[in-house]
PDB file of C-alpha atoms in Angstrom:
ATOM      1  CA  MET A   7     158.441 111.252 151.027  1.00 66.00           C
ATOM      2  CA  THR A   8     158.616 112.584 154.538  1.00 76.00           C
ATOM      3  CA  GLU A   9     159.969 109.299 155.782  1.00 81.00           C
ATOM      4  CA  HIS A  10     162.944 109.679 153.447  1.00 79.00           C
ATOM      5  CA  LYS A  11     163.348 113.426 154.203  1.00 79.00           C
ATOM      6  CA  VAL A  12     162.514 114.388 150.604  1.00 76.00           C
ATOM      7  CA  ILE A  13     161.037 117.807 150.082  1.00 73.00           C
ATOM      8  CA  ARG A  14     158.534 118.087 147.269  1.00 69.00           C
ATOM      9  CA  SER A  15     158.971 120.826 144.726  1.00 64.00           C
ATOM     10  CA  MET A  16     156.637 123.773 145.192  1.00 63.00           C
ATOM     11  CA  SER A  17     155.477 123.519 141.628  1.00 64.00           C
ATOM     12  CA  ARG A  18     152.591 121.445 140.458  1.00 67.00           C
ATOM     13  CA  PRO A  19     151.997 120.179 136.902  1.00 68.00           C
ATOM     14  CA  GLY A  20     151.612 123.121 134.594  1.00 67.00           C
ATOM     15  CA  THR A  21     153.155 125.625 137.058  1.00 68.00           C
ATOM     16  CA  PRO A  22     156.934 125.112 137.213  1.00 65.00           C
ATOM     17  CA  TYR A  23     157.702 128.593 138.413  1.00 70.00           C
ATOM     18  CA  ASP A  24     160.126 127.596 141.206  1.00 70.00           C
ATOM     19  CA  ASN A  25     162.135 125.532 138.748  1.00 76.00           C
ATOM     20  CA  ALA A  26     162.001 127.917 135.765  1.00 80.00           C
ATOM     21  CA  PRO A  27     165.707 128.962 135.840  1.00 79.00           C
ATOM     22  CA  MET A  28     166.869 125.294 135.807  1.00 80.00           C
ATOM     23  CA  GLU A  29     164.358 124.339 133.092  1.00 82.00           C
ATOM     24  CA  ARG A  30     165.588 127.217 130.921  1.00 83.00           C
ATOM     25  CA  TRP A  31     169.235 126.216 131.454  1.00 84.00           C
ATOM     26  CA  TRP A  32     168.515 122.581 130.644  1.00 87.00           C
ATOM     27  CA  ASN A  33     166.640 123.603 127.473  1.00 89.00           C
ATOM     28  CA  GLU A  34     169.578 125.738 126.351  1.00 87.00           C
ATOM     29  CA  PHE A  35     172.042 123.016 127.222  1.00 90.00           C
ATOM     30  CA  LYS A  36     170.147 120.448 125.156  1.00 92.00           C
ATOM     31  CA  SER A  37     169.436 122.690 122.165  1.00 92.00           C
ATOM     32  CA  ASN A  38     172.755 124.617 122.058  1.00 89.00           C
ATOM     33  CA  TRP A  39     175.220 121.983 123.237  1.00 93.00           C
ATOM     34  CA  LEU A  40     174.019 118.422 122.980  1.00 92.00           C
ATOM     35  CA  ASP A  41     172.224 118.884 119.592  1.00 92.00           C
ATOM     36  CA  SER A  42     175.404 120.422 118.092  1.00 94.00           C
ATOM     37  CA  HIS A  43     177.657 117.428 118.977  1.00 95.00           C
ATOM     38  CA  PRO A  44     177.663 113.810 117.741  1.00 95.00           C
ATOM     39  CA  LEU A  45     175.603 111.361 119.788  1.00 94.00           C
ATOM     40  CA  PRO A  46     177.864 109.706 122.393  1.00 95.00           C
ATOM     41  CA  LYS A  47     178.375 105.977 121.927  1.00 97.00           C
ATOM     42  CA  THR A  48     179.439 105.152 125.496  1.00 97.00           C
ATOM     43  CA  ARG A  49     178.602 106.326 129.005  1.00 97.00           C
ATOM     44  CA  GLU A  50     182.110 107.766 129.306  1.00 97.00           C
ATOM     45  CA  GLU A  51     181.629 109.802 126.117  1.00 97.00           C
ATOM     46  CA  LEU A  52     178.303 111.101 127.469  1.00 95.00           C
ATOM     47  CA  ILE A  53     179.871 112.103 130.772  1.00 96.00           C
ATOM     48  CA  ARG A  54     182.715 113.871 129.001  1.00 97.00           C
ATOM     49  CA  LEU A  55     180.294 115.695 126.674  1.00 96.00           C
ATOM     50  CA  ILE A  56     178.211 116.876 129.606  1.00 95.00           C
ATOM     51  CA  GLU A  57     181.287 117.975 131.641  1.00 96.00           C
ATOM     52  CA  GLU A  58     182.619 119.897 128.596  1.00 96.00           C
ATOM     53  CA  GLY A  59     179.243 121.538 128.120  1.00 94.00           C
ATOM     54  CA  ILE A  60     179.006 122.637 131.743  1.00 93.00           C
ATOM     55  CA  TYR A  61     182.540 124.061 131.478  1.00 95.00           C
ATOM     56  CA  TYR A  62     181.624 125.871 128.262  1.00 93.00           C
ATOM     57  CA  PHE A  63     178.477 127.441 129.654  1.00 89.00           C
ATOM     58  CA  ASN A  64     180.273 128.523 132.907  1.00 89.00           C
ATOM     59  CA  TYR A  65     183.619 129.735 131.614  1.00 94.00           C
ATOM     60  CA  ILE A  66     183.426 130.438 127.875  1.00 91.00           C
ATOM     61  CA  ASP A  67     179.872 131.373 126.851  1.00 87.00           C
ATOM     62  CA  ARG A  68     179.306 135.149 127.014  1.00 88.00           C
ATOM     63  CA  THR A  69     175.752 136.527 126.674  1.00 86.00           C
ATOM     64  CA  ALA A  70     174.140 139.927 126.453  1.00 86.00           C
ATOM     65  CA  GLN A  71     171.901 138.887 129.344  1.00 84.00           C
ATOM     66  CA  ARG A  72     175.014 138.970 131.566  1.00 84.00           C
ATOM     67  CA  ASN A  73     176.446 142.122 129.991  1.00 85.00           C
ATOM     68  CA  GLY A  74     178.942 140.125 127.898  1.00 90.00           C
ATOM     69  CA  SER A  75     180.249 138.183 130.896  1.00 91.00           C
ATOM     70  CA  THR A  76     180.620 134.476 131.400  1.00 91.00           C
ATOM     71  CA  ALA A  77     178.488 132.887 134.126  1.00 85.00           C
ATOM     72  CA  VAL A  78     181.464 132.693 136.487  1.00 91.00           C
ATOM     73  CA  GLU A  79     182.409 136.330 135.895  1.00 92.00           C
ATOM     74  CA  TYR A  80     178.819 137.454 136.346  1.00 87.00           C
ATOM     75  CA  ARG A  81     178.494 135.584 139.675  1.00 84.00           C
ATOM     76  CA  GLY A  82     181.768 137.118 140.777  1.00 88.00           C
ATOM     77  CA  GLU A  83     180.506 140.574 140.072  1.00 82.00           C
ATOM     78  CA  ALA A  84     177.340 139.885 142.069  1.00 74.00           C
ATOM     79  CA  ALA A  85     179.295 138.765 145.150  1.00 67.00           C
TER      80      ALA A  85
END
């Protein structure tokens, strides 16, 4: 891995603490977005579905965890 300048994740099997935020987002994305849409039939449909989901979670989805803000609004408040 060093030869290819790849940095290994700090986590080891069973301890994914450094990756927990991404794992949580991916779980929500799969369960709240992908599972609520028809299975894509082509690669293009899959790409479009993922892009729409990312847009939704960044610009439309409001949660109590972010005081009713979208992710983009919340990040803007933090800046």
